[in-house]
Amino acid sequence: MSNDFSFGHSPFHTLSATEQALLHEQIQAVTWPAGASLLNPSITPEHLWLVRSGHIQLEEDGHVHVLESGETLQWRAILTGQHHATATALDEVETWQLSASFLKQLLANNARFSAKVFEEVAQSLANDAEIDHNREMMSLMLMRVKDAYLQRPFYVEGQLDVVSVCRLLAENKLSHTLVRDAQNGIERIGIFTTTDLRDALLNKIAPTALPIRDVAHFDLISLHPDAELFDALLVMLRHRVHRVLVKDEHTILGILSQLDLMSFISNHSHLITLQVEQANTTAELQVAALQVDDSIKMLQRGGMRIEIISKLVSELNSQIFARLWSLLAPPELVQNSCLLVMGSEGRSEQILKTDQDNALLLRDGYKFPDLAHVTAQFSATLLGFGYPPCPGQIMVTNPLWCQSLTPFRQTIGQWLYGDAAEGKMNLAIFMDARAVAGDAALLANAREYALKMVIGSDSYISHMASAIDQFPEPQNSWWNRLPLMQNRQSETFDLKKIGTFPIVHGARALALEYRLEALGTTERLQALANQHVLPADLVRDLTETLRMLMALKLRNNLRQRSLGQTISNLVELDSLGKLDRDQLTDALGIIRQFKQFIRVHYRLTT
């Protein structure tokens, strides 16, 4: 019990005198030493804390906040019953502590108090969303002019008459042209636009006899292709022009129009989301889907962290899949099924489009005669959107991955206890499944069944975990030579098989053993650290390694795409700088340490 609690803190100022008295009986003063963990994803939310003094660092959904005196921690978790946040005392922190059960009583009995709480939580979420939007917009504005859409230069000679020029513009569907001319023996470049046509028609000379040079503008503004888009926008505003030349030395590369610039800047995730929501046909949805990879390129070049990009792309893909399913499948089918994504897409770790890993669970007893046609249309349309088919046929078009709930549960049993080698990996893939459309309870049922089946199946989990050695490292300790490699080397490194797979699969096996609900690899690793299964320092190193490899893979894939090469997991070692080679060397050491931990944990022989 404490008597010096101040009810001036929002939302407690809305409490009645009786409720204030009850709060005085419930509240406790708690002190936390520097470095203490108040919150992590494995802790069930049971209390709310109001900071009296000191500072708490809160990390949630990619955002970092420092809480100080008068701020509260945990409202969002208490309202939802779950959270993915971590909170650490930065110095000695004094807090008021209230139980979640008592606060829920206040929420139920006091409408003003409840409204104020929801208002503050909503405002916090809105602030975080605005931060994401501003961060993304800033990333876009720091992109280079050469990354935007540049119109190819089209030229006419200065002596050509206006009518002839307009005829050429119409034939080429253009609204402007560059004008080559010479004045006092010096070559010059001007521009004529359809806006200038007004002045031409008002000229005393007939358009058929009026040289285009007489109505063109020669005071052109130019920018270097490496200039930032922000600079381009400022130049257009400052000089009140709608177009600028993009020149490298004396070579004109193209024309950047204000309309194209604004269209490019608008082409970010929020606009893509809006386009997805408003799409009424697959053709309209395709327009949004084909913009995702370009948006990824912009965000990567703008310096956005890889984990934020992956979550953003995962959300965009989920919305695209859900919208496409709603366009192709009748409402009755959507309501009686659950569309799943699996693999890296299920873990929210896929960035550029690689392959389709999806499945469909149907409610028991529900039959849809035209199901095969709808699923085939779904996969074919995704292919048109840029999502290649899965080489292993893990798609809704495969009857194995398109079943009613009870038969699918039987399939899980066959995967678990059968002799088929692919069964073990199929179950591992399914454990990464995430619902994107329909009745998510179907997935929850199947997942819970799988978790119960695995209880006591130590031999299965050990056999599953042994796949970390499925792709052996190259011989002769070649990683020791990585920092010394020069451009003459032509060796390649598989960023998935040797890099991310051991981390992803090792975490997946441990998550299955300890019945973790988390799907993302970093979330699984953190949950394992919280349960003291993995050392905290190893989890930190694995998390950094995974993100480094994901970032390297994205850079490599973008490079492959720019060169017209097939996107793959192979990186040419001679394309890496010394810093990348040093980081890759350290990453391999951490991966080997984790693989050894898995071998010892599951008593695997090598």
mmCIF file of C-alpha atoms in Angstrom, residues 276-448:
data_model
loop_
_atom_site.group_PDB
_atom_site.id
_atom_site.type_symbol
_atom_site.label_atom_id
_atom_site.label_comp_id
_atom_site.label_asym_id
_atom_site.label_seq_id
_atom_site.Cartn_x
_atom_site.Cartn_y
_atom_site.Cartn_z
ATOM 1 C CA VAL A 276 -4.050 -3.673 -53.194
ATOM 2 C CA GLU A 277 -7.114 -2.758 -51.158
ATOM 3 C CA GLN A 278 -8.749 -0.976 -54.090
ATOM 4 C CA ALA A 279 -7.927 -3.635 -56.699
ATOM 5 C CA ASN A 280 -11.115 -5.052 -58.202
ATOM 6 C CA THR A 281 -9.438 -7.196 -60.868
ATOM 7 C CA THR A 282 -6.326 -9.339 -61.036
ATOM 8 C CA ALA A 283 -4.906 -6.883 -63.582
ATOM 9 C CA GLU A 284 -5.236 -4.010 -61.098
ATOM 10 C CA LEU A 285 -3.693 -6.170 -58.365
ATOM 11 C CA GLN A 286 -0.802 -7.086 -60.665
ATOM 12 C CA VAL A 287 0.111 -3.404 -60.992
ATOM 13 C CA ALA A 288 0.599 -3.231 -57.216
ATOM 14 C CA ALA A 289 2.397 -6.595 -56.986
ATOM 15 C CA LEU A 290 4.937 -5.674 -59.654
ATOM 16 C CA GLN A 291 5.912 -2.559 -57.694
ATOM 17 C CA VAL A 292 7.044 -4.467 -54.600
ATOM 18 C CA ASP A 293 10.537 -5.379 -55.826
ATOM 19 C CA ASP A 294 11.230 -1.810 -56.981
ATOM 20 C CA SER A 295 10.106 -0.575 -53.576
ATOM 21 C CA ILE A 296 12.537 -3.032 -51.944
ATOM 22 C CA LYS A 297 15.369 -1.665 -54.075
ATOM 23 C CA MET A 298 14.569 1.894 -53.030
ATOM 24 C CA LEU A 299 14.378 1.027 -49.341
ATOM 25 C CA GLN A 300 17.626 -0.940 -49.447
ATOM 26 C CA ARG A 301 19.484 1.884 -51.154
ATOM 27 C CA GLY A 302 17.936 4.314 -48.699
ATOM 28 C CA GLY A 303 19.581 2.476 -45.802
ATOM 29 C CA MET A 304 16.530 0.890 -44.163
ATOM 30 C CA ARG A 305 17.449 -1.999 -41.860
ATOM 31 C CA ILE A 306 16.983 -5.465 -43.336
ATOM 32 C CA GLU A 307 14.651 -6.672 -40.575
ATOM 33 C CA ILE A 308 12.298 -3.751 -41.209
ATOM 34 C CA ILE A 309 12.367 -4.353 -44.972
ATOM 35 C CA SER A 310 11.555 -8.042 -44.497
ATOM 36 C CA LYS A 311 8.596 -7.319 -42.215
ATOM 37 C CA LEU A 312 7.322 -4.657 -44.587
ATOM 38 C CA VAL A 313 7.596 -6.950 -47.607
ATOM 39 C CA SER A 314 5.975 -9.806 -45.703
ATOM 40 C CA GLU A 315 2.993 -7.617 -44.890
ATOM 41 C CA LEU A 316 2.689 -6.436 -48.498
ATOM 42 C CA ASN A 317 2.892 -9.997 -49.835
ATOM 43 C CA SER A 318 0.291 -11.192 -47.333
ATOM 44 C CA GLN A 319 -2.106 -8.479 -48.442
ATOM 45 C CA ILE A 320 -1.512 -9.323 -52.104
ATOM 46 C CA PHE A 321 -2.103 -13.062 -51.517
ATOM 47 C CA ALA A 322 -5.234 -12.407 -49.461
ATOM 48 C CA ARG A 323 -6.663 -9.979 -52.012
ATOM 49 C CA LEU A 324 -5.935 -12.324 -54.911
ATOM 50 C CA TRP A 325 -7.610 -15.205 -53.082
ATOM 51 C CA SER A 326 -10.684 -13.059 -52.437
ATOM 52 C CA LEU A 327 -10.834 -12.138 -56.146
ATOM 53 C CA LEU A 328 -10.567 -15.737 -57.365
ATOM 54 C CA ALA A 329 -12.300 -17.774 -54.663
ATOM 55 C CA PRO A 330 -16.035 -17.409 -53.955
ATOM 56 C CA PRO A 331 -16.854 -16.050 -50.461
ATOM 57 C CA GLU A 332 -18.125 -19.473 -49.395
ATOM 58 C CA LEU A 333 -14.747 -21.049 -50.199
ATOM 59 C CA VAL A 334 -12.837 -18.269 -48.424
ATOM 60 C CA GLN A 335 -14.949 -18.729 -45.269
ATOM 61 C CA ASN A 336 -14.505 -22.509 -45.221
ATOM 62 C CA SER A 337 -10.772 -22.592 -45.839
ATOM 63 C CA CYS A 338 -7.470 -21.172 -44.635
ATOM 64 C CA LEU A 339 -4.826 -19.999 -47.084
ATOM 65 C CA LEU A 340 -1.311 -20.473 -45.676
ATOM 66 C CA VAL A 341 2.165 -19.284 -46.587
ATOM 67 C CA MET A 342 5.170 -21.264 -45.407
ATOM 68 C CA GLY A 343 8.937 -21.342 -45.503
ATOM 69 C CA SER A 344 10.707 -17.986 -45.481
ATOM 70 C CA GLU A 345 7.423 -16.270 -46.386
ATOM 71 C CA GLY A 346 5.763 -17.789 -43.342
ATOM 72 C CA ARG A 347 8.652 -16.648 -41.141
ATOM 73 C CA SER A 348 8.481 -13.139 -42.679
ATOM 74 C CA GLU A 349 12.066 -13.522 -43.893
ATOM 75 C CA GLN A 350 11.568 -13.617 -47.667
ATOM 76 C CA ILE A 351 12.328 -10.331 -49.419
ATOM 77 C CA LEU A 352 12.638 -10.531 -53.208
ATOM 78 C CA LYS A 353 10.220 -12.947 -54.861
ATOM 79 C CA THR A 354 11.764 -16.417 -54.975
ATOM 80 C CA ASP A 355 9.073 -19.106 -55.021
ATOM 81 C CA GLN A 356 5.530 -19.892 -53.971
ATOM 82 C CA ASP A 357 5.306 -21.811 -50.682
ATOM 83 C CA ASN A 358 1.593 -21.999 -49.913
ATOM 84 C CA ALA A 359 -1.147 -24.426 -48.880
ATOM 85 C CA LEU A 360 -4.898 -24.587 -48.355
ATOM 86 C CA LEU A 361 -6.730 -26.187 -45.446
ATOM 87 C CA LEU A 362 -10.455 -26.901 -45.875
ATOM 88 C CA ARG A 363 -13.084 -27.289 -43.189
ATOM 89 C CA ASP A 364 -14.090 -30.922 -42.648
ATOM 90 C CA GLY A 365 -17.203 -31.818 -44.634
ATOM 91 C CA TYR A 366 -16.928 -28.859 -46.990
ATOM 92 C CA LYS A 367 -16.627 -29.644 -50.694
ATOM 93 C CA PHE A 368 -16.059 -27.193 -53.530
ATOM 94 C CA PRO A 369 -16.466 -28.800 -56.980
ATOM 95 C CA ASP A 370 -14.283 -26.314 -58.862
ATOM 96 C CA LEU A 371 -11.460 -26.236 -56.318
ATOM 97 C CA ALA A 372 -8.744 -27.509 -58.681
ATOM 98 C CA HIS A 373 -9.552 -24.757 -61.185
ATOM 99 C CA VAL A 374 -9.445 -22.016 -58.543
ATOM 100 C CA THR A 375 -6.142 -23.183 -57.059
ATOM 101 C CA ALA A 376 -4.589 -23.530 -60.535
ATOM 102 C CA GLN A 377 -5.748 -20.029 -61.382
ATOM 103 C CA PHE A 378 -4.311 -18.747 -58.082
ATOM 104 C CA SER A 379 -0.846 -20.209 -58.751
ATOM 105 C CA ALA A 380 -0.836 -19.130 -62.394
ATOM 106 C CA THR A 381 -1.804 -15.562 -61.466
ATOM 107 C CA LEU A 382 0.927 -15.408 -58.816
ATOM 108 C CA LEU A 383 3.382 -16.476 -61.505
ATOM 109 C CA GLY A 384 2.224 -13.494 -63.561
ATOM 110 C CA PHE A 385 2.795 -11.325 -60.500
ATOM 111 C CA GLY A 386 6.445 -12.440 -60.408
ATOM 112 C CA TYR A 387 6.224 -15.259 -57.830
ATOM 113 C CA PRO A 388 7.875 -18.348 -59.407
ATOM 114 C CA PRO A 389 6.474 -21.842 -58.740
ATOM 115 C CA CYS A 390 8.014 -23.819 -55.885
ATOM 116 C CA PRO A 391 10.518 -26.385 -57.259
ATOM 117 C CA GLY A 392 9.304 -28.847 -54.594
ATOM 118 C CA GLN A 393 5.647 -28.267 -55.564
ATOM 119 C CA ILE A 394 4.739 -26.973 -52.094
ATOM 120 C CA MET A 395 1.733 -25.134 -53.499
ATOM 121 C CA VAL A 396 -2.055 -25.190 -53.350
ATOM 122 C CA THR A 397 -2.092 -26.991 -56.716
ATOM 123 C CA ASN A 398 -0.491 -30.036 -55.082
ATOM 124 C CA PRO A 399 -3.177 -32.286 -53.462
ATOM 125 C CA LEU A 400 -0.754 -32.962 -50.598
ATOM 126 C CA TRP A 401 -0.938 -29.270 -49.668
ATOM 127 C CA CYS A 402 -4.646 -28.835 -50.369
ATOM 128 C CA GLN A 403 -6.637 -31.001 -47.979
ATOM 129 C CA SER A 404 -9.440 -30.979 -45.450
ATOM 130 C CA LEU A 405 -8.382 -30.652 -41.826
ATOM 131 C CA THR A 406 -8.759 -34.293 -40.695
ATOM 132 C CA PRO A 407 -6.932 -35.828 -43.685
ATOM 133 C CA PHE A 408 -4.214 -33.233 -43.286
ATOM 134 C CA ARG A 409 -3.807 -34.174 -39.625
ATOM 135 C CA GLN A 410 -3.382 -37.770 -40.772
ATOM 136 C CA THR A 411 -0.751 -36.565 -43.223
ATOM 137 C CA ILE A 412 1.083 -34.915 -40.326
ATOM 138 C CA GLY A 413 1.124 -38.289 -38.548
ATOM 139 C CA GLN A 414 2.550 -39.947 -41.648
ATOM 140 C CA TRP A 415 5.246 -37.286 -41.862
ATOM 141 C CA LEU A 416 6.104 -37.871 -38.239
ATOM 142 C CA TYR A 417 6.103 -41.667 -38.121
ATOM 143 C CA GLY A 418 6.499 -42.643 -41.771
ATOM 144 C CA ASP A 419 9.689 -43.683 -43.515
ATOM 145 C CA ALA A 420 9.573 -41.145 -46.345
ATOM 146 C CA ALA A 421 12.601 -38.855 -46.150
ATOM 147 C CA GLU A 422 10.690 -35.834 -47.421
ATOM 148 C CA GLY A 423 8.112 -36.205 -44.655
ATOM 149 C CA LYS A 424 10.431 -34.855 -41.987
ATOM 150 C CA MET A 425 11.195 -31.723 -43.992
ATOM 151 C CA ASN A 426 7.536 -31.293 -44.960
ATOM 152 C CA LEU A 427 6.569 -31.162 -41.291
ATOM 153 C CA ALA A 428 9.386 -28.712 -40.608
ATOM 154 C CA ILE A 429 8.125 -26.510 -43.447
ATOM 155 C CA PHE A 430 4.574 -26.690 -42.108
ATOM 156 C CA MET A 431 5.710 -25.518 -38.663
ATOM 157 C CA ASP A 432 6.599 -22.182 -40.321
ATOM 158 C CA ALA A 433 3.043 -21.781 -41.679
ATOM 159 C CA ARG A 434 1.190 -18.488 -41.292
ATOM 160 C CA ALA A 435 -2.439 -17.788 -42.192
ATOM 161 C CA VAL A 436 -3.071 -14.977 -44.691
ATOM 162 C CA ALA A 437 -6.754 -15.475 -45.573
ATOM 163 C CA GLY A 438 -9.816 -17.385 -44.441
ATOM 164 C CA ASP A 439 -10.369 -19.131 -41.107
ATOM 165 C CA ALA A 440 -7.084 -19.060 -39.163
ATOM 166 C CA ALA A 441 -8.578 -21.499 -36.606
ATOM 167 C CA LEU A 442 -8.018 -24.317 -39.127
ATOM 168 C CA LEU A 443 -4.281 -23.668 -39.087
ATOM 169 C CA ALA A 444 -4.262 -23.318 -35.295
ATOM 170 C CA ASN A 445 -5.967 -26.715 -35.010
ATOM 171 C CA ALA A 446 -3.494 -28.441 -37.322
ATOM 172 C CA ARG A 447 -0.527 -26.785 -35.665
ATOM 173 C CA GLU A 448 -1.669 -27.742 -32.168
#
